[in-house]
PDB file of C-alpha atoms in Angstrom:
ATOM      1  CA  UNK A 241      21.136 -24.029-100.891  1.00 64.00           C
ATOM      2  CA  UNK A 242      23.211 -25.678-104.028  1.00 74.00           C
ATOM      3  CA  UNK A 243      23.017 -29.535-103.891  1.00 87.00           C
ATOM      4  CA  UNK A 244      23.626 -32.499-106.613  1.00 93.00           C
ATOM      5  CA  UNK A 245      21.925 -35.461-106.120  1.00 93.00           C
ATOM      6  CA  UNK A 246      23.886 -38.371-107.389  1.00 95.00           C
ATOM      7  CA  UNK A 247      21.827 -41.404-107.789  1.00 95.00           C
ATOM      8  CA  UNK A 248      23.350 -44.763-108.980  1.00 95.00           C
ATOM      9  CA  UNK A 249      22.224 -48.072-109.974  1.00 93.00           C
ATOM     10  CA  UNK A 250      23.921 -51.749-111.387  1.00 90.00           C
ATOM     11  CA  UNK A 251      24.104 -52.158-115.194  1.00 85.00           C
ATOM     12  CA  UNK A 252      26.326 -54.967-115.490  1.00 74.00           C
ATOM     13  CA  UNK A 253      26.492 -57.888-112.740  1.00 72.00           C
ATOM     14  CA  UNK A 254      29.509 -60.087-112.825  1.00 70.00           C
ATOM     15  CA  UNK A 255      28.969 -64.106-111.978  1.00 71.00           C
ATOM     16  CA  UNK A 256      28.994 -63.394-108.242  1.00 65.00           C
ATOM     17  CA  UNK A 257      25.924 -64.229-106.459  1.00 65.00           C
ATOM     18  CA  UNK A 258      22.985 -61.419-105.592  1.00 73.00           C
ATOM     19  CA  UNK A 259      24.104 -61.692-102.507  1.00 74.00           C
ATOM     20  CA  UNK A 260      27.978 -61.184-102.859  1.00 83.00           C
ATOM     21  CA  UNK A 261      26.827 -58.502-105.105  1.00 86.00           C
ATOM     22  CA  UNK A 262      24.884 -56.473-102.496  1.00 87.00           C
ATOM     23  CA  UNK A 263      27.665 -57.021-100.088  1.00 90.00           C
ATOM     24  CA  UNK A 264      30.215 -55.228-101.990  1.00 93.00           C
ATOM     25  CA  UNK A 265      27.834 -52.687-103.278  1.00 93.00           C
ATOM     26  CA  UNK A 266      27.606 -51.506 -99.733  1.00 94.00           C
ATOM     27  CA  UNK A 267      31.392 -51.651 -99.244  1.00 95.00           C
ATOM     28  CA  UNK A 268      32.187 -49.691-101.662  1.00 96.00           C
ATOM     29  CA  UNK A 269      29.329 -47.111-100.154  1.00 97.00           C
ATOM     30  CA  UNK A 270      31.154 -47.241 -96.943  1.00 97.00           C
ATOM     31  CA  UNK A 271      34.464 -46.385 -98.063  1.00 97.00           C
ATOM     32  CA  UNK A 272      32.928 -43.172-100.287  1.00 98.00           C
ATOM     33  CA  UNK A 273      30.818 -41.832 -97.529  1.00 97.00           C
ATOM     34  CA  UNK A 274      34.352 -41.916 -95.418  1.00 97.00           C
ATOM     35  CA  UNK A 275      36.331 -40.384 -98.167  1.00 97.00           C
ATOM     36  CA  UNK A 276      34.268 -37.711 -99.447  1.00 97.00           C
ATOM     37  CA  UNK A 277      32.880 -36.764 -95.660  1.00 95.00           C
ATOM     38  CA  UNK A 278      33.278 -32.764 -96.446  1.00 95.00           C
ATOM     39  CA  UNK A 279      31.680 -33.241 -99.922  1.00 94.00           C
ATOM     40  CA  UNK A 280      28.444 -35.159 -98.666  1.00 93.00           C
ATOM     41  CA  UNK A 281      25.176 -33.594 -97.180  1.00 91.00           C
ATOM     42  CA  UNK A 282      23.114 -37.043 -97.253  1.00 90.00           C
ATOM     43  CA  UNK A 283      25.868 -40.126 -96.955  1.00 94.00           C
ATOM     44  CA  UNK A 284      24.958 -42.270 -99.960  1.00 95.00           C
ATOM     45  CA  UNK A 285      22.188 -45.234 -98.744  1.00 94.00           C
ATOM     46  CA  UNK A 286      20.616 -48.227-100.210  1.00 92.00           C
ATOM     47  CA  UNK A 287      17.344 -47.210-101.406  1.00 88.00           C
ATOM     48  CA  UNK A 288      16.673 -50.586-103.055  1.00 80.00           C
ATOM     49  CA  UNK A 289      18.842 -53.755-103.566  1.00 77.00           C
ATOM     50  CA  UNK A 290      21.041 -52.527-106.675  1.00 83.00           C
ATOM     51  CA  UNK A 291      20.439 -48.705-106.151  1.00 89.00           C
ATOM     52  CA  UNK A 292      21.676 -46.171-104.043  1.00 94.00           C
ATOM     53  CA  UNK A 293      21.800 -42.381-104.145  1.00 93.00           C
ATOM     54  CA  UNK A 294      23.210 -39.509-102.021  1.00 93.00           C
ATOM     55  CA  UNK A 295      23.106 -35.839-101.720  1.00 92.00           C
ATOM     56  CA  UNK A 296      26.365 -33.661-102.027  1.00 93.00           C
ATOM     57  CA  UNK A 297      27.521 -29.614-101.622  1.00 92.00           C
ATOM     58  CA  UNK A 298      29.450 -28.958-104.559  1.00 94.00           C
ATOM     59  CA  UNK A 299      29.936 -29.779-108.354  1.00 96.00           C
ATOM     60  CA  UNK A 300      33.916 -30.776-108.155  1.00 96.00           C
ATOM     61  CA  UNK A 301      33.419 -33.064-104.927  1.00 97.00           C
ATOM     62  CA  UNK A 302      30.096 -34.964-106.965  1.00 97.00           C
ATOM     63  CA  UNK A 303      32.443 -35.277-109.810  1.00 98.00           C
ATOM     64  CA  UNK A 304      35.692 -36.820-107.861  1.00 98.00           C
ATOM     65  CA  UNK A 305      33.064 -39.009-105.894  1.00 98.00           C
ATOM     66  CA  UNK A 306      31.414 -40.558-108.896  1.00 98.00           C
ATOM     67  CA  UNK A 307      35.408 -41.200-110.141  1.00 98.00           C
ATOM     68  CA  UNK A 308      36.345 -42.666-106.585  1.00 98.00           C
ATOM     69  CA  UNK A 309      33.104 -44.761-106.829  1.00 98.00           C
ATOM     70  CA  UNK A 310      34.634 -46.866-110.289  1.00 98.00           C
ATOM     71  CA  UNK A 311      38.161 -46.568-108.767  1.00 98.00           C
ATOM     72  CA  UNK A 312      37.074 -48.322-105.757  1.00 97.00           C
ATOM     73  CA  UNK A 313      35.359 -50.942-108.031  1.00 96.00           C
ATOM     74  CA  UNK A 314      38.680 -51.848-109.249  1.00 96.00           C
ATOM     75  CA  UNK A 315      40.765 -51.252-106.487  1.00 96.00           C
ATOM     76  CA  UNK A 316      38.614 -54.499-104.726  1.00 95.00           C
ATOM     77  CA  UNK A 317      37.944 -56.054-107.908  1.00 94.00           C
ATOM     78  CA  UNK A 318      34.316 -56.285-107.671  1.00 94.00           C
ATOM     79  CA  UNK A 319      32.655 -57.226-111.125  1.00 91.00           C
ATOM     80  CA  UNK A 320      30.366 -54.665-111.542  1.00 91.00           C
ATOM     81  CA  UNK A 321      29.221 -51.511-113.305  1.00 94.00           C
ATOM     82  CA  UNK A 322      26.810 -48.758-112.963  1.00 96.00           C
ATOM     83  CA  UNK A 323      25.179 -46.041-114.165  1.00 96.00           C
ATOM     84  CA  UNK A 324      25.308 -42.680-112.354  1.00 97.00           C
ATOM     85  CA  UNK A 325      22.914 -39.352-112.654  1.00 97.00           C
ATOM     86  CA  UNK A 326      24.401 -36.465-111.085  1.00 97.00           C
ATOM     87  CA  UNK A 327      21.608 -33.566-111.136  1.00 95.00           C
ATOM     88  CA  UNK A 328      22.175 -30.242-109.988  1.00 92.00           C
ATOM     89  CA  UNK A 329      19.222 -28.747-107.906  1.00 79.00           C
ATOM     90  CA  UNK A 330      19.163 -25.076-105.841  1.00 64.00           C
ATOM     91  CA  UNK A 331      16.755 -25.003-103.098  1.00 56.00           C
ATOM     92  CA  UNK A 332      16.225 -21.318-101.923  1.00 50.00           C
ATOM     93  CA  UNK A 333      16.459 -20.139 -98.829  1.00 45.00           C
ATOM     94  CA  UNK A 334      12.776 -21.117 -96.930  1.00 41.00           C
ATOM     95  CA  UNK A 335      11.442 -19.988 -93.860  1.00 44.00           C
ATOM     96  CA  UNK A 336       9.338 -23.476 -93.868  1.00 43.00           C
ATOM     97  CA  UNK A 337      11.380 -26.681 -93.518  1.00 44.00           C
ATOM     98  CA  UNK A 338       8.337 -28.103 -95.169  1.00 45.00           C
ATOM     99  CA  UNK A 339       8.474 -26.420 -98.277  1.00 44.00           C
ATOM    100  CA  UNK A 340      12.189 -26.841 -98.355  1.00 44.00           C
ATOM    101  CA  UNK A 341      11.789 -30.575 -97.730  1.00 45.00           C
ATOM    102  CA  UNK A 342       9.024 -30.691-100.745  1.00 47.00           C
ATOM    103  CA  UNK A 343      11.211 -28.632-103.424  1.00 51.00           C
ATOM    104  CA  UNK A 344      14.122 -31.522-102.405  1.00 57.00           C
ATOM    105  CA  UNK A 345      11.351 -34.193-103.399  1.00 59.00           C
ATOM    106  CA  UNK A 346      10.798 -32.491-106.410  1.00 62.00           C
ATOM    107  CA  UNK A 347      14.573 -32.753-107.169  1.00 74.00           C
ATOM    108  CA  UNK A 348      15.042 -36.367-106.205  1.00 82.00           C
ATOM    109  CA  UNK A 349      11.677 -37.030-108.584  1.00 83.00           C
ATOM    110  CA  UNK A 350      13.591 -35.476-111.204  1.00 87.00           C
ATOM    111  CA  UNK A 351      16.862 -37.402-111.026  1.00 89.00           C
ATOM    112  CA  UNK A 352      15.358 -40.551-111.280  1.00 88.00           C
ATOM    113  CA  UNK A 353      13.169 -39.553-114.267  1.00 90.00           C
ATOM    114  CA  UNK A 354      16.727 -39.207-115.677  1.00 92.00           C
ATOM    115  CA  UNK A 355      18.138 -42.097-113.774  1.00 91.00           C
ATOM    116  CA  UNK A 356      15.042 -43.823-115.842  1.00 90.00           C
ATOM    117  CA  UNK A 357      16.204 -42.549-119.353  1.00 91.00           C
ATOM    118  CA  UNK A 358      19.733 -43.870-119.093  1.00 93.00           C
ATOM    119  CA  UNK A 359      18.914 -47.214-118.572  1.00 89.00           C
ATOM    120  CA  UNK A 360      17.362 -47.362-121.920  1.00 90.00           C
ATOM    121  CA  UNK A 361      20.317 -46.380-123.259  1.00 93.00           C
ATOM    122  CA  UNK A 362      24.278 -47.632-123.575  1.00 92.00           C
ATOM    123  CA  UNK A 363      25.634 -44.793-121.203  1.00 95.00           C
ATOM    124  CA  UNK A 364      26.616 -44.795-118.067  1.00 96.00           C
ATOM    125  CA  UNK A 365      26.806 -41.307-116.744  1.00 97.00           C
ATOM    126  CA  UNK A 366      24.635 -38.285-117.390  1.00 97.00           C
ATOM    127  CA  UNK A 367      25.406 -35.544-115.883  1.00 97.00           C
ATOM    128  CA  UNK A 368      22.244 -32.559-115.146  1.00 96.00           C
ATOM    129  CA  UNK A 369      23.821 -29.181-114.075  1.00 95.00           C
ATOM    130  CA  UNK A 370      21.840 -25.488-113.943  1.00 91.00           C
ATOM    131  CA  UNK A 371      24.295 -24.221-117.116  1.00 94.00           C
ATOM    132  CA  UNK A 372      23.074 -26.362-120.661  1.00 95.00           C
ATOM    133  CA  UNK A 373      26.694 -26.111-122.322  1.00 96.00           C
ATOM    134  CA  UNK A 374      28.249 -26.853-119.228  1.00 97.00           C
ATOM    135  CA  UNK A 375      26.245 -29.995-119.132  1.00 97.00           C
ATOM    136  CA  UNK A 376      26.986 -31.149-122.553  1.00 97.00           C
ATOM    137  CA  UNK A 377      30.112 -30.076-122.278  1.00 98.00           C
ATOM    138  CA  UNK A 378      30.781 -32.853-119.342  1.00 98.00           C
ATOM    139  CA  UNK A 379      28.341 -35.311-120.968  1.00 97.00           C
ATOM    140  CA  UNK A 380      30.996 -35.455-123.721  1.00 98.00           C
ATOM    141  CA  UNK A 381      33.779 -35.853-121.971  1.00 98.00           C
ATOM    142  CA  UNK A 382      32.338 -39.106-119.885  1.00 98.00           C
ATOM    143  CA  UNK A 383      31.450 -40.176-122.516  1.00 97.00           C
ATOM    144  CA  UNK A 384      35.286 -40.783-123.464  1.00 98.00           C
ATOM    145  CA  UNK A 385      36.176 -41.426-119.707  1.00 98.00           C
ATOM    146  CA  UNK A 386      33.383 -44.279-119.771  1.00 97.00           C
ATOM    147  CA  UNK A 387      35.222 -46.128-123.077  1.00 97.00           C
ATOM    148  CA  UNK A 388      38.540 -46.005-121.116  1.00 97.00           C
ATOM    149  CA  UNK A 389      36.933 -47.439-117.950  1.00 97.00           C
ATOM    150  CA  UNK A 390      35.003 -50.064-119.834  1.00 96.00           C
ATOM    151  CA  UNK A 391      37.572 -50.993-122.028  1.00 97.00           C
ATOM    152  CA  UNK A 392      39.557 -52.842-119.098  1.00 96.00           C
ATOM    153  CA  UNK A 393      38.089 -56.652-118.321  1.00 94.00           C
ATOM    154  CA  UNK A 394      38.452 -57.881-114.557  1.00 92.00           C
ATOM    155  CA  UNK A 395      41.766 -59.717-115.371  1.00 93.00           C
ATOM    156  CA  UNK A 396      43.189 -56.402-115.735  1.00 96.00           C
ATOM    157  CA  UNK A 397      41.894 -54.727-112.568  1.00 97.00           C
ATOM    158  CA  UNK A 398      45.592 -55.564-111.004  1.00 96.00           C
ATOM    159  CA  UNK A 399      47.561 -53.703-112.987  1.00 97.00           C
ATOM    160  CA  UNK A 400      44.530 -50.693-113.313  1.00 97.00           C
ATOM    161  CA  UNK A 401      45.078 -50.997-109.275  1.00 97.00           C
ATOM    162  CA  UNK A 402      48.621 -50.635-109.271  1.00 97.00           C
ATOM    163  CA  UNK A 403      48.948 -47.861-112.086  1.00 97.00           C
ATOM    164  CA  UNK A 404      45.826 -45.962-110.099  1.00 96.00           C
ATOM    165  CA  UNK A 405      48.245 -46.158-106.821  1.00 94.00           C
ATOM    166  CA  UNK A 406      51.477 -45.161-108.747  1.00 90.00           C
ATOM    167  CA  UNK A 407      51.837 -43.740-112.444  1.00 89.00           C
ATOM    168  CA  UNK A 408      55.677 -44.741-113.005  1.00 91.00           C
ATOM    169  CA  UNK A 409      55.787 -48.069-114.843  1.00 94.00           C
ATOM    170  CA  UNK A 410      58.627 -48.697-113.948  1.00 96.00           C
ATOM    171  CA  UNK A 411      57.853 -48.920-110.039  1.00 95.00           C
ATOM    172  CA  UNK A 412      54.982 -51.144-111.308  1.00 96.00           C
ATOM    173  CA  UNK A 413      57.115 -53.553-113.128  1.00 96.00           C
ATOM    174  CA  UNK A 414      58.902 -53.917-110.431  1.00 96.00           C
ATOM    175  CA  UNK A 415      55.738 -54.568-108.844  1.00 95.00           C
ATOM    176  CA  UNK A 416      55.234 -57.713-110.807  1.00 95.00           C
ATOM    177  CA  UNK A 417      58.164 -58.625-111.731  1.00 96.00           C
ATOM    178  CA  UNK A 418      58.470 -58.026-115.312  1.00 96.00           C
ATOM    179  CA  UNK A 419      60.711 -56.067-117.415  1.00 96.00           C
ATOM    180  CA  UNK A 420      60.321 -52.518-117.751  1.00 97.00           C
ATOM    181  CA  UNK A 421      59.735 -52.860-121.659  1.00 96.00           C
ATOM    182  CA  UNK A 422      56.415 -55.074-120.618  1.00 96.00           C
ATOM    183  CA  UNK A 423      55.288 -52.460-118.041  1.00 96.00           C
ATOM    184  CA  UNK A 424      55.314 -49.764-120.660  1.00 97.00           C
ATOM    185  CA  UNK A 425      53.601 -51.757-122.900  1.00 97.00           C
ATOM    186  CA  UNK A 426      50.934 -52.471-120.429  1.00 97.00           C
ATOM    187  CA  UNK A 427      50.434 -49.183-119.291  1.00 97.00           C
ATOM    188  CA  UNK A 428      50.156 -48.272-122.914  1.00 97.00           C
ATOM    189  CA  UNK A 429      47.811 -50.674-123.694  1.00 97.00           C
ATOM    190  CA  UNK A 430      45.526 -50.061-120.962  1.00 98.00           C
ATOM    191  CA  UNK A 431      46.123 -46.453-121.736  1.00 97.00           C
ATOM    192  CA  UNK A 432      46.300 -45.015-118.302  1.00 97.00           C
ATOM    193  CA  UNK A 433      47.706 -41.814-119.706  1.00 96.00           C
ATOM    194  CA  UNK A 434      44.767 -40.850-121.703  1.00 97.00           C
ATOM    195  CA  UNK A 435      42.566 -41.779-118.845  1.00 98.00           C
ATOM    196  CA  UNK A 436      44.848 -39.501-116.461  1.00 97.00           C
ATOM    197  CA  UNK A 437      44.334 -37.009-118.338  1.00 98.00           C
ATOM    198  CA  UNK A 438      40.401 -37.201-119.400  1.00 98.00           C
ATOM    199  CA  UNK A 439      39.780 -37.004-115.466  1.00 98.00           C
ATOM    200  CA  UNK A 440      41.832 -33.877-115.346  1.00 98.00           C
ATOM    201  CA  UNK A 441      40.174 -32.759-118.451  1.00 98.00           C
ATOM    202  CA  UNK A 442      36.704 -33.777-116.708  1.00 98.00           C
ATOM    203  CA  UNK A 443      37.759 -31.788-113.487  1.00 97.00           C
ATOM    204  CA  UNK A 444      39.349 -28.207-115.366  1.00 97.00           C
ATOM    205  CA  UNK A 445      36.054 -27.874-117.580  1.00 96.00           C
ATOM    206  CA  UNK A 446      34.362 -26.911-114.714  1.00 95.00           C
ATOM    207  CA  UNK A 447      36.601 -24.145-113.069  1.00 86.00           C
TER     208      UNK A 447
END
């Protein structure tokens, strides 16, 4: 049986509380496990108080949920990151549960090794697939999608919101009452085009 094991945990907490913090964290857990229902084997769960991690069926579903994880961020205006570890693990068909069950802990031992590694480092995402160049291939291109992300501040997260929910500037400006030359300078400067298109770019790589 293919399976990805996403496993997540906080980077960067905002100046809310621990306790706001943990509170939101789960929100935004809620609202995934509902939206991605069909992608999900194991609904993604708390495993400790800034961590959570989840099992899923297929490669294009782990990759939309891990986008509709930071969009959701946003879309409440949470100030938070994290850093996600999507690993790709096959367990074979078993006539024991029990040996199924232990190749499974092997897997989730191996995520978090790599769960480990990244939070020595800057990124964000790593992403662990059974095909090396495939891998790289998408480590690369998060890597852009992460400076895109990370480039907007929480003041922005209201216009992110509204471009995320409709791409014509000019229904956003309307939005907020500003001129259409000021909503195409905001959506330029936020550059939702390029990040449009890096999530496309992120999802064709892998057909």
């Amino acid at each position: 049986m293919e399976h990805f094991i996403l496993m997540s945990d906080v980077k960067y907490l905002g100046k809310g509380s621990k306790e706001s913090f943990n509170t939101e964290l789960k929100n935004v857990i809620s609202v995934i496990n509902k939206l991605h229902k069909k992608d999900i084997i194991t609904p993604l769960n708390m495993v400790m108080n800034d961590e959570f991690q989840g099992i899923t069926n297929n490669l294009q579903g782990s990759l939309e949920l891990i986008f509709d994880i930071e969009e959701c961020i946003i879309e409440h205006g949470f100030d938070f990151k994290l850093k996600h570890v999507l690993y790709h693990d096959t367990i074979e068909t078993l006539q024991s549960k029990q040996l199924a069950y232990e190749r499974l802990g092997f897997g989730l031992i191996d995520a978090r090794e790599r769960l480990k590694l990244i939070k020595k480092t800057e990124s964000r995402f790593l992403i662990v697939t059974n095909n090396e160049k495939q891998s790289l291939n998408l480590n690369n291109l998060f890597f852009i999608y992460e400076d895109y992300v990370d480039s907007w501040k929480k003041a922005d997260y209201q216009y992110v919101r509204a471009f995320l929910n409709n791409h014509n500037y000019k229904e956003v400006s309307e939005q907020f009452n500003i001129n259409l030359s000021s909503g195409w300078r905001r959506e330029k400067s936020l550059k939702m085009k390029q990040y449009y298109t890096i999530k496309e770019m992120i999802l064709s790589s892998i057909e």
